[in-house]
Coordinates of C-alpha atoms in Angstrom, one line a residue:
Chain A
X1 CA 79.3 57.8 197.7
X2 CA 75.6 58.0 196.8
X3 CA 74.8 59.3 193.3
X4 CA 71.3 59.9 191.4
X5 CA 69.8 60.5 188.0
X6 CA 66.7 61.7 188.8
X7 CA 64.4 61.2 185.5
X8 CA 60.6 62.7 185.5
X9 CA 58.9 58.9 186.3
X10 CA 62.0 57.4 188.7
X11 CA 65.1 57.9 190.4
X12 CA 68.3 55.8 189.5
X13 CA 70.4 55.7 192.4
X14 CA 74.0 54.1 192.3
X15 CA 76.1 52.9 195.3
X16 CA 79.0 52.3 192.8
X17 CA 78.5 48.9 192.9
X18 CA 74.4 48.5 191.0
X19 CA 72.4 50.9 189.7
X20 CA 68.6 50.8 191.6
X21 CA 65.4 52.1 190.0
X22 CA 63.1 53.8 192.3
X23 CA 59.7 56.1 192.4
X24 CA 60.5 59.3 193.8
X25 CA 58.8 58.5 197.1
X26 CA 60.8 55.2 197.1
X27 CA 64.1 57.2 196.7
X28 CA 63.6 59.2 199.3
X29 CA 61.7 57.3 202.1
X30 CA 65.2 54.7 201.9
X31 CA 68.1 57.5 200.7
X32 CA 66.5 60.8 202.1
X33 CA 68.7 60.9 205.5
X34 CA 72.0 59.6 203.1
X35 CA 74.9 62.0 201.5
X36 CA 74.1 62.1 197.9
X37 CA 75.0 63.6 195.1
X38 CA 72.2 64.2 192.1
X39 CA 71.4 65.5 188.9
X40 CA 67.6 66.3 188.0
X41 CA 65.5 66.6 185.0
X42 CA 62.2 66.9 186.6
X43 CA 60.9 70.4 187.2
X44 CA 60.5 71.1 190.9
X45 CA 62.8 68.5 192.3
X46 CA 65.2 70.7 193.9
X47 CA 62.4 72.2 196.3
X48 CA 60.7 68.5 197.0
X49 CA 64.4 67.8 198.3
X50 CA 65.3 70.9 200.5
X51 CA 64.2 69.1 203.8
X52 CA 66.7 66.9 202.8
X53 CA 70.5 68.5 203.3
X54 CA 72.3 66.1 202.6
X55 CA 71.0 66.1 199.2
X56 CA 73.3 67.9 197.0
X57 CA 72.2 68.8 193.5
X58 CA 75.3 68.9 191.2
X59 CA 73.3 69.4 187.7
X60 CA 75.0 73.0 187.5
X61 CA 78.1 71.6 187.4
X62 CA 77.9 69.7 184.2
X63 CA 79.6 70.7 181.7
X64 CA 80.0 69.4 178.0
X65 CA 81.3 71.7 175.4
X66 CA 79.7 72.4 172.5
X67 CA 76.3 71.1 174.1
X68 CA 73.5 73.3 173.5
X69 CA 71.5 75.2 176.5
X70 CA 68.0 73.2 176.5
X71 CA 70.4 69.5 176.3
X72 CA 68.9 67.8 179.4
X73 CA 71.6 67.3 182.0
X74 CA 71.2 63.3 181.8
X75 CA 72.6 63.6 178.3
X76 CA 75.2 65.7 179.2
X77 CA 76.6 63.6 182.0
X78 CA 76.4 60.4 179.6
X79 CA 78.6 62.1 177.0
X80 CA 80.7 63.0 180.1
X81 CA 81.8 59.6 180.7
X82 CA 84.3 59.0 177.8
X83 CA 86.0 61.4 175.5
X84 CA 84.5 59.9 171.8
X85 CA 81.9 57.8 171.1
X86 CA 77.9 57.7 170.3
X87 CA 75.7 57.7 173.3
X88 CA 72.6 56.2 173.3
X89 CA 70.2 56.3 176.2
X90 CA 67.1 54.1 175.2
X91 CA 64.2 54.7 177.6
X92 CA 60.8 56.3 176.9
X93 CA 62.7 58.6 174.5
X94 CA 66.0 57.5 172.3
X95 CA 68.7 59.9 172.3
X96 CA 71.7 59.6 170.6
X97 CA 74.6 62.1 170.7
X98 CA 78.3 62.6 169.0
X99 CA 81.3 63.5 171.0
X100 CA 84.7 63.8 170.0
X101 CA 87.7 64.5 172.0
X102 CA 85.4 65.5 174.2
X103 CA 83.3 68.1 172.3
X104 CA 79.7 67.3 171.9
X105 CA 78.8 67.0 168.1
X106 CA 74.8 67.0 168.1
X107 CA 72.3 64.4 168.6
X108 CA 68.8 63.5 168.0
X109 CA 66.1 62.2 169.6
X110 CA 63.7 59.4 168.7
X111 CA 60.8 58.1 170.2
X112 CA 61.1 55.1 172.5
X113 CA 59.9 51.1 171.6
X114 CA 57.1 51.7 173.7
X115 CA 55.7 55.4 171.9
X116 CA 56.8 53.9 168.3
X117 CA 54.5 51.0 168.6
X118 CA 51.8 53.3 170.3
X119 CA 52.2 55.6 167.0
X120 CA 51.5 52.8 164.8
X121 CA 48.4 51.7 166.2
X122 CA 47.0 55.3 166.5
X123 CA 47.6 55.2 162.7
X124 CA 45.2 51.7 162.3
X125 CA 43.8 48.7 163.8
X126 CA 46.3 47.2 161.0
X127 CA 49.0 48.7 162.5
X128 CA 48.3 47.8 165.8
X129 CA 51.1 44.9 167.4
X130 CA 54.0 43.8 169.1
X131 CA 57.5 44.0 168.7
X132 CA 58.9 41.2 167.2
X133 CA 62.0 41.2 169.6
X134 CA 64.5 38.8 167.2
X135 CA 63.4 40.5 163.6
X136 CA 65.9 40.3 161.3
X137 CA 67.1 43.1 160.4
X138 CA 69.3 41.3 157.3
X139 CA 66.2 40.5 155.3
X140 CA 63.7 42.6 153.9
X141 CA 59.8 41.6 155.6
X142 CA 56.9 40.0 154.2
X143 CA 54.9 40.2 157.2
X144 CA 53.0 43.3 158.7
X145 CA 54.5 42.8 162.5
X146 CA 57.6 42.3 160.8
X147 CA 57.5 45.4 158.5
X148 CA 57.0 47.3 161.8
X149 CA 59.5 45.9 164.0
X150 CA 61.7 46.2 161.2
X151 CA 60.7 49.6 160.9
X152 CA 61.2 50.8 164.3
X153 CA 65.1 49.3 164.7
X154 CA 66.3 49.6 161.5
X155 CA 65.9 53.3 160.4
X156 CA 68.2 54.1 163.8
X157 CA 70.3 51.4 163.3
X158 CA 71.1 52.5 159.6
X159 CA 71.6 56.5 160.7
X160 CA 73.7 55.6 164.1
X161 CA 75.9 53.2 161.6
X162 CA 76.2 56.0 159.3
X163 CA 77.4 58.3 162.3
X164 CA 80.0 55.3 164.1
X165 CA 82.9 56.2 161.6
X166 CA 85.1 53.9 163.9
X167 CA 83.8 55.4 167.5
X168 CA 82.7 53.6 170.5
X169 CA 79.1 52.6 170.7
X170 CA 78.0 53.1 174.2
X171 CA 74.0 52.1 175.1
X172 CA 72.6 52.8 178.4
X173 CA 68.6 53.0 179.6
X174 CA 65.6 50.5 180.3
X175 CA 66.0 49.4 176.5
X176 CA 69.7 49.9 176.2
X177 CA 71.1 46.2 176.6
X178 CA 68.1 44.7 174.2
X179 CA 68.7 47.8 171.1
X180 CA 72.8 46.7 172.1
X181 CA 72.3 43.2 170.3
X182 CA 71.2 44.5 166.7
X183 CA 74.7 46.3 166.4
X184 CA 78.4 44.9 166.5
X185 CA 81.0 45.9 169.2
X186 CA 78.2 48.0 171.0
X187 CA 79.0 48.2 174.6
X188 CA 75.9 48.0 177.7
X189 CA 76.7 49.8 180.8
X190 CA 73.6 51.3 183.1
X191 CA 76.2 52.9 185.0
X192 CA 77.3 55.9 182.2
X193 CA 75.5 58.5 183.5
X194 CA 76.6 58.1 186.8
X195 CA 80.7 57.7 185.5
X196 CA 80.1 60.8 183.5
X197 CA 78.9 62.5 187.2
X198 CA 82.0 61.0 188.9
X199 CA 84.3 62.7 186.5
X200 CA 83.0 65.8 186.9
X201 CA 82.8 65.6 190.5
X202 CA 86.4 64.3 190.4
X203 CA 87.4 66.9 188.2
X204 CA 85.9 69.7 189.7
X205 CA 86.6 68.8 193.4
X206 CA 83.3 69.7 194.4
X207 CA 82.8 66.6 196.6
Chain B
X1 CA 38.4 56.1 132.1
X2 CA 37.9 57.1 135.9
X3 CA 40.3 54.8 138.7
X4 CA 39.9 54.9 142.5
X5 CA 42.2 53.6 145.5
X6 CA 40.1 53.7 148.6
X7 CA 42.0 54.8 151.8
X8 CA 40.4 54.5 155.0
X9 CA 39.8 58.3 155.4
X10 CA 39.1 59.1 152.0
X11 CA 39.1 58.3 147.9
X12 CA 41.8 59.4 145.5
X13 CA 40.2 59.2 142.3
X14 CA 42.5 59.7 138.5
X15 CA 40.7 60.8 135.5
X16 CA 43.6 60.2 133.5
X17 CA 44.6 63.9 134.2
X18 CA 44.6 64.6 137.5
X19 CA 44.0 63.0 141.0
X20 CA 41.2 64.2 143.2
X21 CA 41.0 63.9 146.7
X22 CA 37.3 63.3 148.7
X23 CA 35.7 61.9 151.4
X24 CA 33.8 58.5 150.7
X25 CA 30.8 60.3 150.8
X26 CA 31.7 62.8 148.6
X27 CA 32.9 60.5 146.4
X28 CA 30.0 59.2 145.5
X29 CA 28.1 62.0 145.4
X30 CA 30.3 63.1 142.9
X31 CA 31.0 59.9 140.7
X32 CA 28.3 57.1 141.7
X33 CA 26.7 56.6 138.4
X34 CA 30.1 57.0 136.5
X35 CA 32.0 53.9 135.3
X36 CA 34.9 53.5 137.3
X37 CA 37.7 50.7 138.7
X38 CA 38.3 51.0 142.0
X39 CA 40.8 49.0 144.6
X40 CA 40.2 49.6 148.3
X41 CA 41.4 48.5 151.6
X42 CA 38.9 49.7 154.2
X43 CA 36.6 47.2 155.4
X44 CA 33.1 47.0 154.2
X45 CA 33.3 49.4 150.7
X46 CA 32.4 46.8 148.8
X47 CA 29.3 46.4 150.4
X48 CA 28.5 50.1 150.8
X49 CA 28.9 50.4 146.8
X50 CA 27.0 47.6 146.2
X51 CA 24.0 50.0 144.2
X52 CA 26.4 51.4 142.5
X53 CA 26.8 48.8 139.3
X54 CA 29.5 50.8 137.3
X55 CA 31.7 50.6 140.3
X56 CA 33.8 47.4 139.8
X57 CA 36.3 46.4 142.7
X58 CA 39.6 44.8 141.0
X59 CA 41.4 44.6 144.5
X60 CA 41.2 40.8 143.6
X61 CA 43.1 41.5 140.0
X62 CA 46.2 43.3 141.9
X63 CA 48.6 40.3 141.8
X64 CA 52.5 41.4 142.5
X65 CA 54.8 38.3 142.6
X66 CA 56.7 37.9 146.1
X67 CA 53.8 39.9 147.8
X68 CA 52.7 38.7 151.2
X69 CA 49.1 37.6 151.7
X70 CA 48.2 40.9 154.2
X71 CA 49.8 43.4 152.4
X72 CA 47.6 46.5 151.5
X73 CA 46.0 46.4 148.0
X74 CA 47.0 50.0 147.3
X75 CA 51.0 49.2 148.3
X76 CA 50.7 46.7 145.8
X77 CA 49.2 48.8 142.8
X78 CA 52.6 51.4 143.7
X79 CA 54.9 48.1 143.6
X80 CA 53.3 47.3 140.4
X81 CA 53.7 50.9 138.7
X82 CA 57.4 49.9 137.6
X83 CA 59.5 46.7 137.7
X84 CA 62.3 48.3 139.6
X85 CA 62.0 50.9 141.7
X86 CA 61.9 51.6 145.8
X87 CA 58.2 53.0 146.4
X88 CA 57.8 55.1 149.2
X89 CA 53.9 55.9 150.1
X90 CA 54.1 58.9 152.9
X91 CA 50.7 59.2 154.3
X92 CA 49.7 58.4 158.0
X93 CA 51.7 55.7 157.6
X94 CA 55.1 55.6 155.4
X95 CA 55.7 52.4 154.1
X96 CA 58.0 51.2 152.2
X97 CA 59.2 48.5 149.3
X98 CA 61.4 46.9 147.4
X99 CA 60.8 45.5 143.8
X100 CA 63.6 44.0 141.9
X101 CA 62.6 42.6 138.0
X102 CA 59.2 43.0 138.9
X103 CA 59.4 41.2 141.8
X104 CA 58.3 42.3 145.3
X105 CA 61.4 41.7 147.6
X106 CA 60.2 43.1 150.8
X107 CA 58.8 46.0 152.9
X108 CA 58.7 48.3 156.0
X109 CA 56.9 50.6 157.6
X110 CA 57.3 53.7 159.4
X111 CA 54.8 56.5 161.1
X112 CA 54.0 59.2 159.0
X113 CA 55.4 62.6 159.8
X114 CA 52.2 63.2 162.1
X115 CA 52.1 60.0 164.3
X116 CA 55.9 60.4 164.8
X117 CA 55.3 64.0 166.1
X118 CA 52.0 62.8 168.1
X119 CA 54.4 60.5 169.8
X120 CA 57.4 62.7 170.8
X121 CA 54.8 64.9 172.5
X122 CA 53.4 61.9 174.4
X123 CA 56.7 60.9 175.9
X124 CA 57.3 64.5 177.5
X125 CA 55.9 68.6 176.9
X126 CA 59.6 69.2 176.1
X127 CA 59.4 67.0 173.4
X128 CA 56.3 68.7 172.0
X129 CA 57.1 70.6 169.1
X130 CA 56.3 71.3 165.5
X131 CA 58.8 69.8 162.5
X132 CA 61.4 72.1 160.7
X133 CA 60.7 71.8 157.7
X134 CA 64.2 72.9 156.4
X135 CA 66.3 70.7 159.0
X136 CA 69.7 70.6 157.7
X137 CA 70.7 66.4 157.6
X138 CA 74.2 66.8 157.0
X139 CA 74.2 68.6 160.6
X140 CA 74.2 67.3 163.7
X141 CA 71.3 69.1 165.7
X142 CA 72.0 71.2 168.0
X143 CA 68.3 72.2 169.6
X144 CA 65.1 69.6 170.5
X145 CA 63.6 70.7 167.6
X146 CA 66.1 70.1 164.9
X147 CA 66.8 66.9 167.0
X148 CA 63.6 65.7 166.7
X149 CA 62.8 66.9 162.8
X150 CA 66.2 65.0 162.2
X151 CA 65.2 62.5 164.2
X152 CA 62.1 61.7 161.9
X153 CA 63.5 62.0 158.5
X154 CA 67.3 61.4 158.7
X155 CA 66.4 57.8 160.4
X156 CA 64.1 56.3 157.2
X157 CA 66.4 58.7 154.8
X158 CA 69.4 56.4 156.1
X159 CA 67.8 53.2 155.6
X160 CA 66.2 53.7 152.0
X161 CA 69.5 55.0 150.9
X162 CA 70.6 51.7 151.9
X163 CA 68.6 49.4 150.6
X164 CA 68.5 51.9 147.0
X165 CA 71.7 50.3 145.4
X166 CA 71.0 52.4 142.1
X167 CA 67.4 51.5 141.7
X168 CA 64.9 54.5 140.8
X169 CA 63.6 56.0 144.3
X170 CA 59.9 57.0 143.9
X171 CA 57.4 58.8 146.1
X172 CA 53.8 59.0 146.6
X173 CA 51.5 60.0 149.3
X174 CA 50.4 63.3 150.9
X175 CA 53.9 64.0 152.2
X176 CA 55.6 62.7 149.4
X177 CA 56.3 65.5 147.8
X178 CA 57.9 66.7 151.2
X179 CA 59.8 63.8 152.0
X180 CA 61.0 63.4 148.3
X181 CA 63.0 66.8 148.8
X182 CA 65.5 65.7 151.2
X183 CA 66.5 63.0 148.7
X184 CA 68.5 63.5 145.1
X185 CA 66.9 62.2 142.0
X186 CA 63.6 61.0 143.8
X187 CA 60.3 60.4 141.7
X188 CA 57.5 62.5 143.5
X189 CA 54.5 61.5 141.1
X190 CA 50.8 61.4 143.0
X191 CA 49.2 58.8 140.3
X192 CA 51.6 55.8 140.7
X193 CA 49.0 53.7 142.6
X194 CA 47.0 54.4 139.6
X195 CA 49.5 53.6 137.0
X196 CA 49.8 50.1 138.7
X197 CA 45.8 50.0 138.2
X198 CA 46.0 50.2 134.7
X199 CA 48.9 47.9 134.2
X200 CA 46.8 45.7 135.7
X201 CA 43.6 46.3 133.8
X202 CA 45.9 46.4 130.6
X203 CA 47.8 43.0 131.1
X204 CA 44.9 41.0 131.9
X205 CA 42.5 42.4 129.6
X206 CA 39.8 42.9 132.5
X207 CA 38.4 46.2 131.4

């Protein structure tokens, strides 16, 4: 079984044994003529695929209670793949969403590394740096790529502590596994999405 | 007496009363030829003030123990407007810091409400929006908008209620006001940059 995330810059694809990353083009020139199964955020997808029927789009088909009409489908299938726990997918955006026993709670979203640091430099020249990647966030800083940094992690590290009350931590995305290391007992796994898709498609027999 | 703290877009000037805010230009138009103490932290003032002889720059008197050697002149003026406090300046930037007995014990720094929305919209149109004003923290969001207006404040709220262990909480800035609102028993007061000025000028009899 092929599955797909398809985001608005790449398609993941997983084989269930590694998750790839792929352009569109990419995905299609080496899966097009496979059975897969996929779930799309990017407007237009569905007709870019129709020459392709073994394509199946499967995006209706997820459902999380509680979650709210506009929730991309990407989110919904990540809180699909275990019953409680926060959810945080780290790419270009950060979202983090609450689900327990199975009932979606809200999220929010916050920018990515990437856009944070680009906000800081659109502020000043002063502002403008890099991410100090081992800051700690224990101490209070004295410097100015330090105070950023700090600034950046810690704020969503202070507010997704304040939600954990005891749940899983679960990080996925392209900065999932580094964000992982500032908290305890957080658990990695680029594969969520695609577990949350499995249960659906187990649960709702439409394989 | 007539103080000044010189921002990179424009001059907040305190008669004592009440704090006025201009463009440099205007500024000067306004109050060249009037004595007045001014601190500043955009590159080249000094120079560009230079024919004006009643204008006297004390950036150089701001001293706040623990300080680091980059940190903004005006930052440390607010850290120096009590000896305990956490002092939150909410402009294009929001930064942050911590003084304990008078000492500084450290600082971050987060966009202002503006670069964080510039920055959502940058990532994706579905993330463009405009902030609720009224976003409920003790909710969970349930809509991109409310996720994203929660996902500005409710981070930073998190962490300075962290770090704010019973110390006063106090506010400055153009969105001060604003973000003082969403916190209990926060200072909003738009002359505490100035208050540190005349500390200064007090203690060390340079006036």
């Amino acid at each position: 079984m092929l599955l797909a995330d398809i985001g608005n810059t790449h398609c993941h694809i997983f084989d269930m044994n590694q998750v790839e990353h792929l352009t569109h083009q990419e995905a299609l020139s080496k899966y097009g003529n496979a059975a897969l199964w996929y779930i799309s955020v990017r407007d237009g997808f569905e007709a870019q695929v129709a020459h392709y029927p073994q394509w199946r789009n499967i995006s209706n088909d997820i459902f999380l209670q509680g979650a709210y009409d506009t929730m991309g489908v990407d989110r919904k299938a990540l809180c699909l793949s275990a019953d409680e726990g926060i959810f945080v997918d780290a790419g270009s955006a950060i979202t983090v969403d609450v689900v327990e026993g199975g009932i979606y709670q809200g999220g929010f979203i916050y920018p990515g590394v990437r856009a944070m640091l680009d906000a800081y430099a659109s502020i000043s020249d002063q502002l403008h740096t890099s991410l100090n990647e081992v800051v700690d966030l224990e101490q209070l800083p004295h410097t100015t790529k330090d105070g950023i940094s700090y600034g950046i992690i810690a704020p969503i590290k202070a507010l997704i502590q304040k939600h954990s009350k005891g749940k899983p931590l679960y990080f996925t995305g392209g900065d999932g596994k580094f964000l992982a290391h500032f908290f305890q007992d957080a658990i990695y796994d680029d594969t969520l999405v695609f577990r949350g898709m499995q249960r659906v498609i187990k649960g709702s027999k439409i394989c």
